[in-house]
Amino acid sequence: MSVIQSVLNEERLFPPPAELARQANVPGMEAYQALCEEAERDYLGFWARMARENLLWKKPFTQVLDESNPPFYKWFYDGELNASYNCLDRHLETQPDKTAIIFETDDGKVSRITYRELYRYVCRFANALKAYGVKPGDRVLIYMPMSIEVVVAMQACARIGATHSVVFGGFSAKSVHERIVDAGASIVVTADGQLRGGREIPLKPAVDEALSMGGCEAVRNVIVYRRTGSQVAMQAPRDVWWHDVLEGQSDQCEPTWVNAEHPLFILYTSGSTGKPKGIQHSTGGYLLQAVLTMKWVFDSKPSDIFWCTADVGWVTGHSYVAYGPLAVGATQVMFEGVPTYPDAGRFWKLIQDHKVTVFYTAPTAIRSLIKAGPDLPKRYDLSSLRILGTVGEPINPEAWMWYYTTVGNSRCPVVDTWWQTETGGHMISPLPGATTLKPGSCTLPLPGIIADVVDEAGHSVPKGQGGLLVIKKPWPSMLRTLWGDPERFKKAYFPAELGGYYLAGDGASRDQNGYFTIMGRIDDVLNVSGHRLGTMEIESALVANTKLVAEAAVIGRPDEVTGEAIVAFVVTKGPRPTGEEAKRVAEELREWVAKEIGPIAKPKEIRFGDNLPKTRSGKIMRRLLRAIAKNEPITQDISTLENPAILDQLRQAS
């Protein structure tokens, strides 16, 4: 194959702070290498030790890995445990009065709940679910705002062996309907609405609309949490209030012990065409990676105040809100609102007020906060911070540097984590007390994760060249299948030509030190005049023009001459340029990219918008941009789009 060219060259390196390294859970490179060597020497023995030391088992496992039917791997198959027991009960004797969650609402009200209180709340809701006929293996669809209650609902499902499927509160009725039907949910748990940025977003009406679309006959009840107090239609006897179902329920509920392979949850990946993909995760393997990565990547300490800004509708909110922090007994912040309300200092104020020590957010949020006020963090006391993290997409080096210097005051390691809904937890990431950091690179695979960069025939490519990111061996937290679609699972993730490797769907390169850099999705690789270029690198080059550019997205459109032409969508730091000014700025940016990367990477078209089309979770809608670049009609669901008005702006080429 023609290799993907890696064209950015990053030389800046930042070793871990000596003090942090001394006290870290993985203290220094030697400790990291020792773990990797253990996994290399005895792969199954390594994972067995991790599972025994980090999880509580009702029935210990004797078989570590069953690989009799690849790629349908089973881990710790004959062991039994319960995820909720591992998150709550285990702390009742040691730290019952420790704060589990500090919750701040959109309008700034703060409440706290201890591990004992959370345990009792979860038990009451678990008993309520049982009273409504929920049995082990049943699917419960959860469509709720960020709140303590959404964690309670997820944990209660885990407690009784039901499988939850959480739908992000920004999704439309159609998305809810697709997921109810595909999962065969028997109960829906929702709220009247949610508050984001001072606005109420209704939730219950979307559920009503979804249920009216047909095919939802399996749904017996809808449990509604009163969050906003708005009037909503309640259809008796189907619809019941959250507070009513809790009435009279015991605050003790014996956990249902399940097989390690029991489906803990199904999470649908958004953005794919056609039928959504229901990623199915197991209980034992999934929980193990959530615990290990809390300890390794976030260096979890008893005194930490941990804050992951992700919504529980995404896998990040599953692993690093609903399960990981609770399993290690951490105190965490949950936040209902958005980073820019009532002003762009909201994140920094939260860190200051709650003395957050470990902060984990998305590059998109970082870039939008740079645009909103690059010096704003300096007005707040962020001295409590000790570790910063990024998630969701590759972070361009300039945004990384701003995060490191301005937010972390050049003393907090930035853990740039690569993982996916499908992998269950972090796969490639720096360890804050061990890894020398390199802006824009997720650095090295975690112990026990065998990653490589290969060509289309599955052969490793030389260092410095780009190729396909693969995982060569099964790992405990991997997805088990696609719900109800095993063939699609095999085809999508284990293509025959790669000889059994897991295909991540991302392009990547490795430098001479073995550090990985993610170059964007494989389908975001451009072929310009025979050169294969990763879109991420061109985006990083544009954003490196810190004087002009706040944010950029790059896609390709067919071109008669070059095969593909590069189209860049740019948000500038000042007002959006139009007319002659737009042409001038576009030309300046083309020359800039030519200087940064080379003339081959110059965008053919540059289009300016007040912002980029994003879902409410902050993901850039690249498929939408492709349609705009090709002047195609927009057929995809744009109900989750923050600001539809920008679509017309982005149709204008410069």
XYZ file of C-alpha atoms in Angstrom:
654
model
C 0.000 0.000 0.000
C 1.000 3.577 -0.329
C 1.840 4.594 3.224
C 0.194 7.482 5.052
C 2.799 10.214 5.225
C 3.535 11.667 8.611
C 4.469 15.270 7.946
C 4.491 17.043 11.286
C 7.687 16.993 13.247
C 7.406 17.620 16.975
C 10.637 17.804 18.993
C 9.537 19.298 22.348
C 9.809 16.849 25.283
C 8.700 17.239 28.920
C 9.896 14.739 31.560
C 7.562 13.942 34.497
C 7.929 16.175 37.568
C 10.371 14.529 40.023
C 8.056 14.851 43.040
C 5.089 13.304 41.222
C 7.262 10.506 39.824
C 8.505 9.636 43.319
C 5.009 9.152 44.697
C 3.288 7.817 41.574
C 1.462 4.481 41.394
C 3.811 3.664 38.504
C 6.951 5.468 39.709
C 9.225 6.005 36.716
C 10.014 4.312 33.443
C 11.589 1.280 35.075
C 8.339 0.450 36.875
C 6.395 0.860 33.607
C 8.851 -1.376 31.738
C 8.700 -4.015 34.474
C 4.912 -4.255 34.029
C 5.264 -4.434 30.221
C 7.914 -7.159 30.509
C 5.697 -9.158 32.888
C 2.880 -9.004 30.324
C 5.262 -9.969 27.529
C 6.679 -12.915 29.514
C 3.362 -14.313 30.692
C 0.420 -12.551 29.096
C -2.329 -14.548 30.774
C -0.533 -14.639 34.123
C -0.223 -10.837 34.033
C -3.932 -10.302 33.392
C -4.897 -12.931 35.968
C -2.811 -11.130 38.616
C -4.369 -7.767 37.684
C -7.897 -9.188 37.922
C -7.277 -10.891 41.276
C -5.581 -7.862 42.846
C -7.939 -5.176 41.597
C -11.444 -6.677 41.644
C -13.505 -8.426 44.339
C -14.805 -11.803 43.149
C -17.691 -13.762 44.652
C -16.489 -16.855 42.811
C -12.806 -16.728 41.772
C -12.054 -17.533 38.123
C -9.851 -20.450 37.108
C -9.794 -19.810 33.339
C -8.154 -16.528 32.293
C -8.900 -16.419 28.562
C -11.056 -18.607 26.344
C -9.940 -18.088 22.761
C -11.702 -21.149 21.298
C -13.949 -19.009 19.058
C -12.019 -15.913 17.889
C -12.751 -12.999 17.775
C -15.435 -13.812 20.384
C -13.005 -13.925 23.300
C -14.057 -14.609 26.892
C -12.094 -13.396 29.902
C -12.295 -14.809 33.455
C -15.306 -16.745 32.196
C -15.970 -19.016 35.166
C -15.579 -16.194 37.719
C -18.547 -14.354 39.288
C -18.700 -10.764 40.548
C -20.918 -7.684 40.598
C -19.884 -4.262 39.264
C -21.965 -2.269 41.777
C -20.565 -4.295 44.697
C -17.063 -3.425 43.454
C -17.982 0.274 43.253
C -19.957 0.732 46.483
C -20.060 -2.124 49.000
C -16.295 -2.470 49.063
C -15.975 1.033 50.562
C -18.648 0.700 53.279
C -16.277 -0.636 55.886
C -13.244 1.468 55.001
C -14.643 4.918 54.054
C -18.464 5.077 54.295
C -18.499 8.819 55.022
C -16.097 9.855 52.268
C -17.717 12.058 49.614
C -18.303 10.007 46.468
C -19.760 12.744 44.219
C -19.754 16.553 44.396
C -22.525 17.614 42.012
C -22.820 21.141 40.647
C -25.912 22.102 38.685
C -26.069 24.365 35.671
C -27.088 27.290 37.908
C -24.332 26.636 40.452
C -26.095 24.717 43.257
C -23.748 22.198 44.878
C -24.719 18.938 46.593
C -22.603 16.106 47.963
C -23.262 12.423 48.501
C -21.131 9.995 50.542
C -20.377 6.395 49.620
C -22.873 5.152 52.260
C -25.620 7.488 51.003
C -24.929 6.540 47.376
C -25.042 2.840 48.275
C -28.456 3.270 49.942
C -29.812 5.346 47.035
C -28.649 2.729 44.503
C -30.179 -0.098 46.573
C -33.533 1.715 46.741
C -33.632 2.271 42.977
C -32.449 -1.304 42.320
C -35.356 -2.573 44.453
C -37.714 -0.274 42.545
C -36.534 -1.733 39.229
C -37.088 -5.236 40.602
C -40.594 -4.233 41.734
C -41.291 -3.229 38.126
C -40.277 -6.671 36.933
C -36.678 -6.018 35.798
C -34.706 -9.270 35.819
C -31.031 -10.126 35.138
C -30.330 -9.791 31.416
C -33.194 -7.303 30.793
C -32.228 -4.083 29.041
C -32.934 -0.703 30.623
C -32.595 2.397 28.438
C -31.407 5.505 30.319
C -31.932 8.980 28.814
C -31.108 11.445 31.570
C -29.266 14.651 32.398
C -25.897 14.693 34.138
C -26.825 14.206 37.780
C -26.256 11.905 40.724
C -29.471 10.139 39.628
C -28.052 8.964 36.309
C -25.166 7.257 38.140
C -27.722 5.757 40.548
C -29.729 4.364 37.613
C -26.626 2.813 35.985
C -25.327 1.348 39.246
C -28.790 -0.012 40.126
C -28.948 -1.861 36.792
C -25.491 -3.332 37.434
C -26.572 -4.328 40.947
C -29.457 -6.507 39.760
C -27.749 -7.864 36.641
C -29.766 -5.779 34.165
C -27.923 -4.439 31.115
C -28.133 -0.638 30.712
C -27.982 1.339 27.522
C -27.440 5.050 28.104
C -28.440 7.528 25.395
C -26.866 10.986 25.441
C -29.427 13.629 26.425
C -28.660 15.661 23.285
C -29.894 12.949 20.929
C -33.184 13.210 19.081
C -36.358 11.146 19.483
C -35.393 9.190 16.352
C -32.050 8.179 17.934
C -33.843 7.157 21.142
C -36.329 5.093 19.120
C -33.568 3.273 17.176
C -31.818 2.324 20.410
C -34.973 1.194 22.246
C -35.858 -1.060 19.316
C -32.355 -2.448 18.781
C -31.708 -3.190 22.453
C -35.234 -4.501 23.084
C -35.478 -2.325 26.230
C -38.271 -3.135 28.684
C -37.895 -0.027 30.894
C -36.928 3.555 29.991
C -35.528 5.824 32.718
C -35.654 9.522 31.829
C -36.307 13.013 33.266
C -38.726 15.820 32.496
C -35.772 17.765 31.073
C -32.230 18.963 31.619
C -30.576 22.359 32.053
C -27.630 23.352 29.889
C -26.279 26.846 29.554
C -29.355 28.395 31.205
C -31.701 26.670 28.754
C -34.052 23.820 29.429
C -33.818 20.899 27.029
C -36.880 18.643 27.304
C -36.259 14.879 27.571
C -39.584 13.195 28.384
C -41.297 14.552 25.201
C -38.552 12.935 23.076
C -39.208 9.597 24.808
C -42.961 9.953 24.147
C -42.262 10.689 20.491
C -39.849 7.737 20.262
C -42.403 5.358 21.771
C -45.078 6.570 19.349
C -42.931 5.546 16.342
C -43.783 1.865 16.751
C -41.709 -1.253 17.411
C -41.331 -0.389 21.128
C -43.869 -2.869 22.441
C -41.294 -4.355 24.815
C -41.306 -1.116 26.887
C -43.531 -1.688 29.937
C -42.729 1.409 31.971
C -41.132 4.850 31.748
C -39.651 6.120 35.034
C -39.383 9.933 35.073
C -37.058 11.909 37.338
C -38.293 15.426 38.124
C -35.369 17.739 37.362
C -36.768 20.946 35.880
C -40.334 20.901 37.216
C -41.783 21.471 33.728
C -45.189 20.112 32.827
C -44.888 16.788 31.027
C -47.537 14.401 29.797
C -47.708 11.266 31.980
C -49.478 8.261 30.501
C -50.795 5.983 33.262
C -50.057 3.223 34.072
C -46.977 3.210 31.795
C -45.349 6.404 33.098
C -44.338 6.673 36.755
C -42.416 9.304 38.715
C -38.952 8.466 40.079
C -39.896 9.668 43.574
C -43.017 7.506 43.555
C -41.187 4.295 42.603
C -38.681 4.882 45.434
C -41.466 5.223 48.005
C -41.224 2.467 50.612
C -38.236 0.716 48.984
C -35.584 -0.820 51.243
C -32.125 0.739 51.225
C -30.578 -2.743 51.224
C -30.365 -4.834 48.055
C -28.296 -7.969 47.797
C -26.152 -7.788 44.625
C -26.933 -10.244 41.827
C -23.705 -12.154 41.212
C -23.100 -12.522 37.488
C -20.641 -14.278 35.252
C -17.615 -12.107 34.326
C -18.851 -12.140 30.712
C -22.347 -10.936 31.606
C -23.215 -7.825 29.476
C -22.837 -4.804 31.797
C -23.973 -2.349 29.123
C -24.659 -1.709 25.472
C -23.513 1.669 24.202
C -24.413 2.768 20.698
C -21.809 4.608 18.703
C -23.144 7.689 17.030
C -22.209 8.993 13.659
C -22.250 5.789 11.671
C -24.526 5.537 8.693
C -27.539 3.306 8.858
C -28.233 1.223 11.909
C -26.344 2.337 15.040
C -23.689 -0.079 16.342
C -24.495 -1.448 19.795
C -21.097 -1.939 21.454
C -21.494 -4.688 24.057
C -19.190 -4.727 27.090
C -18.679 -7.433 29.694
C -18.702 -6.935 33.470
C -15.328 -8.316 34.624
C -12.937 -7.298 31.849
C -14.472 -3.865 31.418
C -14.352 -3.022 35.116
C -10.761 -4.211 35.384
C -9.508 -1.704 32.774
C -11.542 1.110 34.377
C -9.827 0.413 37.718
C -6.320 -0.068 36.297
C -6.437 3.115 34.236
C -7.688 5.152 37.212
C -4.626 3.903 39.095
C -2.075 4.061 36.270
C -3.110 6.948 34.009
C -4.764 9.215 36.578
C -2.444 8.059 39.383
C -5.494 7.916 41.669
C -4.781 8.866 45.291
C -7.199 8.899 48.267
C -6.886 12.689 48.550
C -7.718 13.388 44.866
C -10.695 15.357 43.647
C -11.193 13.897 40.192
C -13.211 15.593 37.458
C -14.001 14.073 34.096
C -16.176 16.542 32.156
C -17.727 13.912 29.850
C -21.431 13.191 29.800
C -22.409 9.676 30.886
C -24.012 9.260 27.449
C -20.518 8.563 26.112
C -18.089 5.806 27.015
C -15.822 8.319 28.770
C -18.675 9.070 31.172
C -19.202 5.328 31.720
C -15.569 4.503 32.468
C -14.484 7.706 34.194
C -17.687 8.913 35.903
C -20.073 6.021 36.551
C -17.609 3.177 37.232
C -13.836 3.900 37.417
C -13.769 6.653 40.100
C -16.260 4.787 42.302
C -14.418 1.461 41.962
C -11.211 3.068 43.316
C -13.096 4.980 46.022
C -12.332 8.454 44.658
C -14.163 11.724 45.241
C -15.317 13.117 41.910
C -16.991 16.231 40.568
C -20.035 15.935 38.304
C -21.253 18.964 36.397
C -24.589 19.452 34.669
C -23.790 22.468 32.499
C -21.506 23.684 29.706
C -17.987 25.196 29.898
C -19.008 28.644 28.694
C -22.041 29.414 30.910
C -22.551 31.887 32.501
C -19.145 32.788 31.098
C -16.008 31.182 29.691
C -14.440 30.937 33.156
C -16.898 28.261 34.360
C -14.504 25.288 34.136
C -11.713 27.237 35.850
C -14.086 28.397 38.600
C -15.213 24.802 39.208
C -11.592 23.664 39.525
C -10.902 26.523 41.924
C -14.062 26.034 44.034
C -13.823 22.257 44.400
C -9.991 22.075 44.515
C -9.897 19.635 41.593
C -6.611 17.742 41.384
C -7.109 15.633 38.237
C -8.936 17.239 35.299
C -9.980 15.281 32.200
C -11.628 16.936 29.188
C -11.788 16.968 25.378
C -9.500 18.870 22.974
C -12.627 20.482 21.496
C -13.449 22.000 24.895
C -9.825 23.144 25.283
C -9.803 24.826 21.864
C -13.126 26.578 22.459
C -11.834 27.842 25.837
C -8.653 29.150 24.207
C -10.861 31.087 21.791
C -13.035 32.375 24.641
C -10.147 33.742 26.647
C -6.567 32.479 26.337
C -5.508 34.246 29.550
C -8.713 33.565 31.470
C -7.344 30.598 33.503
C -4.762 32.927 35.083
C -7.583 34.744 36.924
C -8.399 31.606 38.913
C -6.522 29.631 41.517
C -5.712 26.374 39.725
C -2.904 25.412 42.087
C -4.788 22.288 43.271
C -4.287 20.667 39.836
C -1.656 17.950 39.569
C -2.644 16.001 36.413
C -4.397 17.096 33.206
C -5.895 14.723 30.673
C -7.408 14.831 27.193
C -9.857 12.468 25.521
C -12.027 12.016 22.455
C -9.736 12.977 19.579
C -6.074 13.760 19.004
C -4.963 17.071 20.506
C -2.937 19.320 18.244
C 0.444 20.369 19.692
C -0.425 24.072 20.087
C -3.573 23.350 22.095
C -1.538 20.859 24.144
C 1.056 23.537 24.904
C -1.598 26.033 25.984
C -3.205 23.424 28.245
C 0.165 22.500 29.733
C 1.496 26.037 30.252
C -1.608 28.153 30.927
C -3.900 25.714 32.758
C -1.248 23.482 34.335
C 1.340 26.246 34.870
C 3.982 23.962 33.236
C 3.931 21.613 36.237
C 1.063 19.176 35.525
C 1.663 16.243 33.165
C -0.861 16.059 30.303
C -2.075 12.498 29.763
C -3.248 12.431 26.149
C -5.308 9.220 26.162
C -6.083 7.158 23.069
C -8.950 4.708 23.385
C -12.425 4.075 21.981
C -15.953 3.115 22.923
C -14.929 -0.313 21.689
C -11.813 -0.646 23.883
C -13.619 0.111 27.154
C -10.726 2.051 28.734
C -7.421 3.777 27.937
C -5.091 1.824 25.631
C -2.238 4.174 24.736
C -1.386 6.980 27.126
C 1.441 8.573 29.060
C 1.688 7.599 32.730
C 2.114 10.857 34.655
C 4.948 9.646 36.893
C 6.822 7.668 34.243
C 6.492 8.978 30.680
C 8.367 11.874 29.092
C 5.634 13.824 27.301
C 5.574 14.889 23.688
C 2.887 17.385 22.577
C 0.353 15.787 20.235
C 1.501 12.217 20.983
C -0.397 9.702 23.124
C 3.076 8.136 23.650
C 3.192 4.437 24.693
C 0.731 1.534 25.062
C -0.322 0.618 28.584
C 1.116 -2.570 30.078
C -0.602 -5.609 28.581
C -1.759 -3.742 25.449
C 0.069 -4.933 22.322
C -0.343 -2.132 19.770
C 1.324 -1.722 16.369
C 1.152 0.301 13.156
C 0.720 -1.905 10.069
C 0.046 -1.706 6.346
C -3.091 -3.075 4.679
C -1.663 -6.607 4.675
C -1.014 -6.499 8.435
C 2.811 -6.031 8.222
C 4.468 -3.599 10.627
C 5.547 -0.358 8.906
C 8.919 1.291 9.618
C 9.091 3.913 12.349
C 8.274 7.372 11.078
C 5.776 6.028 8.542
C 2.042 6.098 8.945
C -0.298 3.132 8.728
C -3.234 1.429 10.423
C -3.372 1.249 14.208
C -4.045 -2.317 15.407
C -4.105 -4.232 18.685
C -2.444 -7.589 18.166
C -3.768 -9.546 21.137
C -7.163 -9.671 22.827
C -7.416 -7.657 26.062
C -9.944 -7.918 28.917
C -11.966 -4.717 28.320
C -12.477 -5.173 24.562
C -15.993 -5.099 23.167
C -17.489 -8.590 23.034
C -19.682 -8.163 19.989
C -22.149 -5.764 18.385
C -25.521 -6.324 20.031
C -27.472 -8.698 17.815
C -24.975 -8.407 14.925
C -21.964 -10.705 15.350
C -21.173 -10.733 11.619
C -20.867 -6.957 11.444
C -18.623 -7.128 14.544
C -16.224 -9.542 12.853
C -16.172 -7.643 9.569
C -15.744 -4.184 11.121
C -13.089 -4.945 13.726
C -11.296 -8.132 12.719
C -10.981 -8.036 8.913
C -9.576 -11.283 7.501
C -6.695 -9.519 5.698
C -5.222 -8.404 9.057
C -4.906 -11.948 10.332
C -6.840 -11.639 13.600
C -5.650 -8.181 14.680
C -8.171 -5.685 16.050
C -8.512 -2.776 13.586
C -8.983 0.478 15.461
C -10.038 2.500 12.413
C -7.394 5.160 13.144
C -4.249 5.993 11.207
C -1.117 6.322 13.333
C 2.648 6.639 13.163
C 5.439 5.790 15.596
C 8.592 7.756 16.139
C 12.068 6.394 16.880
C 11.203 6.116 20.604
C 8.149 4.006 19.835
C 5.791 6.908 20.645
C 2.424 6.732 18.874
C 0.806 9.731 17.215
C -2.786 9.373 16.009
C -3.275 10.801 12.527
C -7.072 10.762 12.447
C -9.637 8.239 11.286
C -8.613 6.045 8.354
C -11.524 7.430 6.408
C -10.042 10.882 7.099
C -6.901 10.080 5.126
C -6.614 12.205 1.992
C -5.017 11.068 -1.227
C -3.675 14.182 -2.907
C -1.725 13.512 -6.107
C -0.736 10.088 -4.783
C 0.329 11.441 -1.363
C -1.655 10.030 1.552
C -2.010 12.738 4.160
C -3.742 12.505 7.569
C -6.290 15.334 8.065
C -5.236 15.709 11.680
C -1.771 16.897 10.717
C -3.089 19.588 8.367
C -5.523 20.708 11.094
C -2.665 20.902 13.586
C -0.620 22.983 11.165
C -3.517 25.447 10.696
C -4.149 25.741 14.436
C -0.425 26.315 15.002
C -1.076 29.773 13.475
C -2.084 31.025 16.888
C -2.462 34.623 15.680
C -5.258 33.821 13.221
C -6.815 30.409 13.871
C -8.919 29.235 16.793
C -10.089 25.956 15.313
C -9.940 24.035 12.050
C -11.358 20.911 10.458
C -10.012 19.433 7.237
C -11.739 17.037 4.875
C -11.239 15.887 1.293
C -13.500 16.222 -1.735
C -13.080 14.563 -5.117
C -10.892 16.515 -7.564
C -10.376 15.749 -11.238
C -6.744 16.770 -11.219
C -5.348 15.694 -7.869
C -7.765 12.863 -6.995
C -8.713 14.641 -3.819
C -8.647 18.286 -2.897
C -8.071 19.564 0.614
C -10.938 21.644 2.008
C -10.314 23.439 5.318
C -13.087 24.835 7.525
C -11.630 27.502 9.783
C -12.823 29.497 12.796
C -10.704 32.623 13.181
C -9.798 34.330 16.452
C -11.274 37.652 15.411
C -14.528 38.275 13.536
C -15.286 35.906 10.634
C -13.619 37.314 7.472
C -15.839 37.887 4.427
C -15.356 39.045 0.815
C -11.870 40.326 -0.053
C -10.697 39.962 3.560
C -11.628 36.251 3.456
C -9.579 35.767 0.294
C -6.578 37.493 1.865
C -6.717 35.463 5.088
C -7.233 32.246 3.091
C -4.124 32.944 1.036
C -2.114 33.715 4.183
C -3.199 30.399 5.701
C -2.340 28.458 2.538
C 1.175 29.860 2.636
C 1.391 29.057 6.314
C 0.479 25.382 5.715
C 2.976 25.208 2.844
C 5.658 26.465 5.228
C 4.618 24.119 8.081
C 4.167 20.949 6.047
C 4.905 21.525 2.382
C 3.070 22.801 -0.705
C 1.359 19.415 -1.185
C -0.735 20.048 1.952
C -2.029 23.507 0.909
C -5.830 23.576 1.165
C -7.486 24.146 -2.204
C -10.444 25.782 -0.478
C -10.718 27.510 2.863
C -14.145 28.247 4.282
C -14.804 30.408 7.326
C -17.512 30.012 9.963
C -18.325 31.546 13.361
C -17.837 28.017 14.646
C -17.748 24.439 13.370
C -20.756 22.130 13.278
C -20.605 20.057 16.442
C -22.834 17.747 18.320
C -23.763 18.865 21.810
C -21.011 16.607 23.114
C -18.494 18.696 21.209
C -17.613 16.269 18.360
C -17.056 17.908 14.995
C -19.602 16.544 12.498
C -17.154 15.673 9.759
C -19.654 13.817 7.593
C -21.689 16.989 7.476
C -18.613 18.959 6.379
C -17.965 16.398 3.623
C -21.505 16.893 2.319
C -21.066 20.704 2.412
C -17.702 20.503 0.577
C -19.224 18.363 -2.155
C -22.329 20.611 -2.379
C -24.487 17.586 -1.563
C -27.864 17.851 0.127
C -27.673 17.219 3.877
C -29.519 14.026 4.694
C -28.135 13.243 8.152
C -29.850 14.072 11.407
C -28.752 17.574 12.486
C -30.937 17.722 15.592
C -27.862 17.570 17.820
C -26.205 20.486 16.034
C -25.431 23.395 18.371
C -25.844 26.200 15.802
C -27.509 25.337 12.430
C -26.952 28.904 11.092
C -23.290 28.235 10.408
C -24.071 25.742 7.633
C -24.722 28.577 5.166
C -21.484 30.348 6.194
C -19.466 27.191 5.533
C -20.835 26.801 2.005
C -18.832 29.908 0.897
C -15.410 28.989 -0.471
C -12.394 31.355 -0.376
